[in-house]
Short mmCIF file of C-alpha atoms and ligand atoms in Angstrom, two decimals:
data_model
loop_
_atom_site.label_atom_id
_atom_site.label_comp_id
_atom_site.label_asym_id
_atom_site.label_seq_id
_atom_site.Cartn_x
_atom_site.Cartn_y
_atom_site.Cartn_z
CA MET A 1 -9.54 36.64 61.93
CA CYS A 2 -7.20 34.38 60.88
CA HIS A 3 -7.79 32.50 57.57
CA GLN A 4 -7.84 28.73 58.04
CA GLY A 5 -4.83 27.76 56.57
CA ILE A 6 -1.73 29.97 55.69
CA GLU A 7 -0.65 31.05 59.71
CA ARG A 8 -1.50 27.70 60.77
CA VAL A 9 0.24 25.48 58.14
CA GLN A 10 3.54 27.42 58.41
CA GLY A 11 4.01 25.66 61.81
CA LEU A 12 3.07 22.19 60.78
CA ASP A 13 5.18 19.19 60.76
CA ARG A 14 6.54 18.08 57.76
CA ALA A 15 5.95 14.14 57.48
CA GLY A 16 9.15 12.59 57.58
CA GLY A 17 11.35 15.69 56.83
CA LYS A 18 14.03 17.50 58.84
CA GLY A 19 13.78 20.82 60.61
CA TYR A 20 10.11 21.44 60.45
CA ASN A 21 9.66 20.28 63.94
CA ARG A 22 7.61 22.89 65.40
CA ARG A 23 4.01 21.86 66.44
CA ALA A 24 1.12 23.09 64.48
CA ARG A 25 -0.85 25.70 66.02
CA LEU A 26 -3.84 25.06 64.86
CA GLY A 27 -6.31 27.30 66.70
CA LYS A 28 -9.89 26.02 66.40
CA VAL A 29 -9.06 23.06 64.10
CA ALA A 30 -6.57 21.72 66.59
CA MET A 31 -9.12 20.25 69.37
CA SER A 32 -7.32 17.52 70.75
CA SER A 33 -10.00 15.24 69.25
CA GLN A 34 -9.18 16.72 65.73
CA PRO A 35 -6.51 14.84 63.63
CA LYS A 36 -3.32 16.47 63.16
CA PRO A 37 -1.89 18.05 59.35
CA ARG A 38 1.62 17.40 58.70
CA ILE A 39 3.26 18.83 55.43
CA LEU A 40 3.94 15.87 52.78
CA LEU A 41 4.44 18.34 49.88
CA THR A 42 5.25 21.82 50.44
CA ARG A 43 3.87 24.68 48.15
CA ASP A 44 7.30 25.25 46.71
CA GLU A 45 7.35 21.45 45.44
CA ILE A 46 3.94 21.74 44.26
CA GLU A 47 4.51 25.09 42.14
CA ALA A 48 7.85 23.33 40.53
CA THR A 49 5.68 20.08 39.47
CA VAL A 50 3.07 22.11 38.06
CA ASN A 51 5.52 23.86 35.93
CA ARG A 52 7.13 20.63 34.83
CA LEU A 53 3.36 19.36 34.12
CA ALA A 54 2.53 22.62 32.25
CA ALA A 55 5.67 22.46 30.20
CA GLU A 56 4.74 18.92 29.01
CA ILE A 57 1.32 19.78 28.24
CA LYS A 58 2.55 22.87 26.17
CA LYS A 59 4.42 20.67 24.21
CA ASP A 60 1.69 18.26 23.21
CA TYR A 61 -1.08 20.73 22.77
CA ARG A 62 0.74 23.21 20.82
CA GLY A 63 -1.64 24.21 18.03
CA LYS A 64 -4.66 22.79 19.61
CA SER A 65 -7.31 24.15 21.49
CA PRO A 66 -8.15 21.67 23.92
CA ILE A 67 -10.99 21.45 26.54
CA LEU A 68 -9.27 21.21 30.27
CA ILE A 69 -11.75 19.57 32.47
CA GLY A 70 -11.67 20.09 36.16
CA VAL A 71 -13.23 17.52 38.54
CA LEU A 72 -14.81 19.19 41.47
CA LYS A 73 -13.98 19.95 44.07
CA GLY A 74 -10.58 18.99 44.45
CA SER A 75 -9.01 20.05 41.34
CA PHE A 76 -9.78 23.80 41.43
CA MET A 77 -6.52 25.07 42.60
CA PHE A 78 -4.36 23.08 40.46
CA MET A 79 -6.53 24.09 37.29
CA ALA A 80 -6.01 27.66 38.54
CA ASP A 81 -2.21 27.28 38.80
CA LEU A 82 -1.89 25.11 35.87
CA VAL A 83 -3.82 27.14 32.99
CA ARG A 84 -2.11 30.14 33.99
CA LEU A 85 1.03 28.86 32.70
CA LEU A 86 -0.32 27.46 29.27
CA ASP A 87 -0.17 30.03 26.63
CA PHE A 88 -2.30 28.46 23.84
CA PRO A 89 -5.85 28.75 23.57
CA LEU A 90 -7.87 26.56 25.66
CA GLU A 91 -11.53 26.25 27.17
CA VAL A 92 -11.83 25.58 31.06
CA GLU A 93 -14.73 23.34 32.15
CA PHE A 94 -15.67 21.75 35.51
CA ILE A 95 -17.66 18.56 36.12
CA ARG A 96 -18.62 17.45 39.28
CA LEU A 97 -18.99 13.98 40.35
CA SER A 98 -20.00 12.27 43.79
CA SER A 99 -18.09 9.30 44.75
CA TYR A 100 -17.04 9.90 48.44
CA GLY A 101 -19.41 10.43 50.93
CA ARG A 102 -18.54 13.11 53.78
CA GLY A 103 -15.66 11.38 55.02
CA ARG A 104 -12.82 9.46 53.83
CA GLU A 105 -14.07 6.55 52.38
CA SER A 106 -15.42 6.03 48.51
CA SER A 107 -18.87 4.71 48.17
CA GLY A 108 -17.92 3.25 44.94
CA LYS A 109 -21.10 4.52 43.42
CA ILE A 110 -19.99 7.41 40.81
CA LYS A 111 -22.54 9.86 39.34
CA VAL A 112 -22.52 13.03 37.51
CA VAL A 113 -23.91 15.69 39.84
CA GLN A 114 -23.01 18.49 37.66
CA ALA A 115 -22.46 17.92 34.24
CA LEU A 116 -20.54 19.97 31.29
CA ARG A 117 -21.93 22.61 29.30
CA SER A 118 -19.40 22.25 26.39
CA GLU A 119 -19.61 19.87 23.73
CA VAL A 120 -16.93 17.45 23.77
CA LYS A 121 -17.43 15.67 20.48
CA GLY A 122 -14.37 16.15 18.19
CA ARG A 123 -12.46 18.07 20.67
CA ASP A 124 -9.17 17.67 22.70
CA VAL A 125 -10.01 16.61 26.18
CA LEU A 126 -7.64 16.66 28.94
CA ILE A 127 -9.07 15.92 32.40
CA ILE A 128 -7.26 17.63 35.32
CA GLU A 129 -7.92 15.68 38.59
CA ASP A 130 -6.31 16.34 42.14
CA ILE A 131 -5.91 12.44 43.09
CA VAL A 132 -6.38 9.09 41.66
CA ASP A 133 -7.08 6.91 44.49
CA THR A 134 -9.09 3.65 44.06
CA GLY A 135 -9.06 4.75 40.33
CA LEU A 136 -12.80 4.16 40.34
CA THR A 137 -13.92 8.07 39.92
CA ILE A 138 -11.67 8.49 36.94
CA SER A 139 -12.36 5.57 35.23
CA PHE A 140 -16.03 6.18 35.54
CA LEU A 141 -15.07 9.74 33.96
CA LEU A 142 -13.15 8.20 31.35
CA ASP A 143 -15.74 6.15 30.01
CA TYR A 144 -18.43 8.69 30.28
CA LEU A 145 -16.31 11.04 28.23
CA ARG A 146 -15.11 8.46 25.52
CA LYS A 147 -18.80 8.01 24.90
CA LYS A 148 -19.19 11.31 23.88
CA LYS A 149 -16.47 10.74 21.30
CA PRO A 150 -13.90 13.30 21.87
CA ALA A 151 -10.89 13.72 19.06
CA SER A 152 -8.36 12.77 21.87
CA LEU A 153 -8.88 12.42 25.70
CA LYS A 154 -5.92 12.31 28.16
CA LEU A 155 -5.52 12.55 32.28
CA CYS A 156 -3.32 14.90 34.44
CA ALA A 157 -3.51 14.18 37.81
CA LEU A 158 -1.48 15.93 40.49
CA THR A 159 -1.07 12.97 42.66
CA ASP A 160 -1.58 9.14 42.30
CA LYS A 161 -1.92 6.65 45.27
CA PRO A 162 -1.23 3.55 43.36
CA SER A 163 -1.41 1.13 46.30
CA ARG A 164 -5.38 1.81 46.70
CA ARG A 165 -5.97 1.07 42.86
CA GLN A 166 -8.99 -0.95 42.49
CA THR A 167 -9.12 -0.84 38.60
CA PRO A 168 -6.12 -0.06 36.27
CA VAL A 169 -5.73 3.72 35.18
CA THR A 170 -3.15 5.44 32.83
CA ILE A 171 -2.16 8.84 33.96
CA ASP A 172 -0.74 10.97 30.81
CA TYR A 173 0.94 13.60 33.15
CA LEU A 174 1.53 13.01 36.73
CA GLY A 175 2.83 15.07 39.41
CA PHE A 176 3.30 13.01 42.40
CA THR A 177 3.20 9.52 43.35
CA VAL A 178 2.01 9.80 47.07
CA PRO A 179 1.93 7.05 50.12
CA ASN A 180 -1.25 5.45 51.21
CA LYS A 181 -2.35 8.37 53.74
CA PHE A 182 -5.34 10.58 53.83
CA LEU A 183 -4.10 13.94 52.15
CA ILE A 184 -5.57 17.40 52.47
CA GLY A 185 -4.88 20.75 51.31
CA TYR A 186 -4.14 22.52 47.47
CA GLY A 187 -7.86 21.40 47.04
CA LEU A 188 -8.05 18.17 48.61
CA ASP A 189 -10.57 18.04 51.74
CA TRP A 190 -11.30 16.05 54.50
CA ASP A 191 -15.13 16.37 54.92
CA GLU A 192 -14.89 19.76 53.11
CA LYS A 193 -12.27 21.01 55.21
CA PHE A 194 -8.75 21.85 54.51
CA ARG A 195 -9.01 22.52 50.80
CA ASN A 196 -7.42 25.90 51.43
CA LEU A 197 -4.23 25.06 52.74
CA PRO A 198 -1.49 25.68 50.32
CA ASP A 199 0.62 22.88 51.12
CA ILE A 200 -0.52 19.19 50.53
CA CYS A 201 -0.44 17.70 54.01
CA VAL A 202 -1.13 14.00 55.52
CA LEU A 203 -3.84 13.83 58.08
CA GLU A 204 -2.93 11.59 60.67
P1 IMP B 1 -11.13 7.22 43.81
O1 IMP B 1 -12.40 7.00 42.78
O2 IMP B 1 -10.96 6.51 44.92
O3 IMP B 1 -9.86 7.21 42.52
O4 IMP B 1 -11.20 8.66 44.58
C1 IMP B 1 -11.21 9.88 43.66
C2 IMP B 1 -11.37 11.13 44.45
O5 IMP B 1 -11.53 10.75 45.84
C3 IMP B 1 -10.39 12.15 44.15
O6 IMP B 1 -10.95 12.98 43.19
C4 IMP B 1 -10.77 12.72 45.39
O7 IMP B 1 -11.61 13.84 45.44
C5 IMP B 1 -11.17 11.76 46.34
N1 IMP B 1 -9.83 11.17 47.41
C6 IMP B 1 -9.26 9.98 47.15
N2 IMP B 1 -8.00 10.15 47.90
C7 IMP B 1 -8.10 11.14 48.85
C8 IMP B 1 -7.36 11.96 49.72
O8 IMP B 1 -6.30 11.16 50.31
N3 IMP B 1 -7.71 13.45 50.24
C9 IMP B 1 -8.65 13.83 49.87
N4 IMP B 1 -9.80 13.10 48.82
C10 IMP B 1 -9.35 12.06 48.42
MG1 MG B 2 -11.33 14.50 42.86
#
């Protein structure tokens, strides 16, 4: 009956915060062996940040008609919230890369598992990513797209975990810098679960 997320997340502790000390009633997902999610970034904070990013992007892309390429699956919610705030012509594309196995650790070997349908050559391309962690995935994607000769290529990432970086990455539009914790919610998963949480939580 209860959609995994909304009801349950309202009771979550806020990591490091005040006044959110009710323990989560996580129902089926809160078996004692399961890690506990705690809210790191609330839906309101996310909304404010997506608004800020949209304003920056609108300023830079006015008069252009870019292709926004979302990196599946993690960026789907961010993409959906972001594009509805953009009031200029644009195209929405998705690419799916394999980087992580089922779990928390990156395999480091990246490949395209669902390719683009649109022609990128000569277009203004903006990548929409959920999180830049080691940077290996996005570096691979930037190289992959650069070879297709876009007119411009930029990166918008909702979150950045710089402490984990293995290769340098320039993020043109950044939402939040986050601590070295495993995050779930607002598109981010742990083993394909928790993507539907409306807040970004830390899995402890
Ligand atoms: P990277 O190649 O290590 O930068 O990882 C990139 C991808 O790994 C992201 O696009 C996410 O899909 C996933 N990822 C990295 N960190 C997290 C996390 O904390 N939670 C969930 N997914 C993550
Ligand atoms: Mg991702």
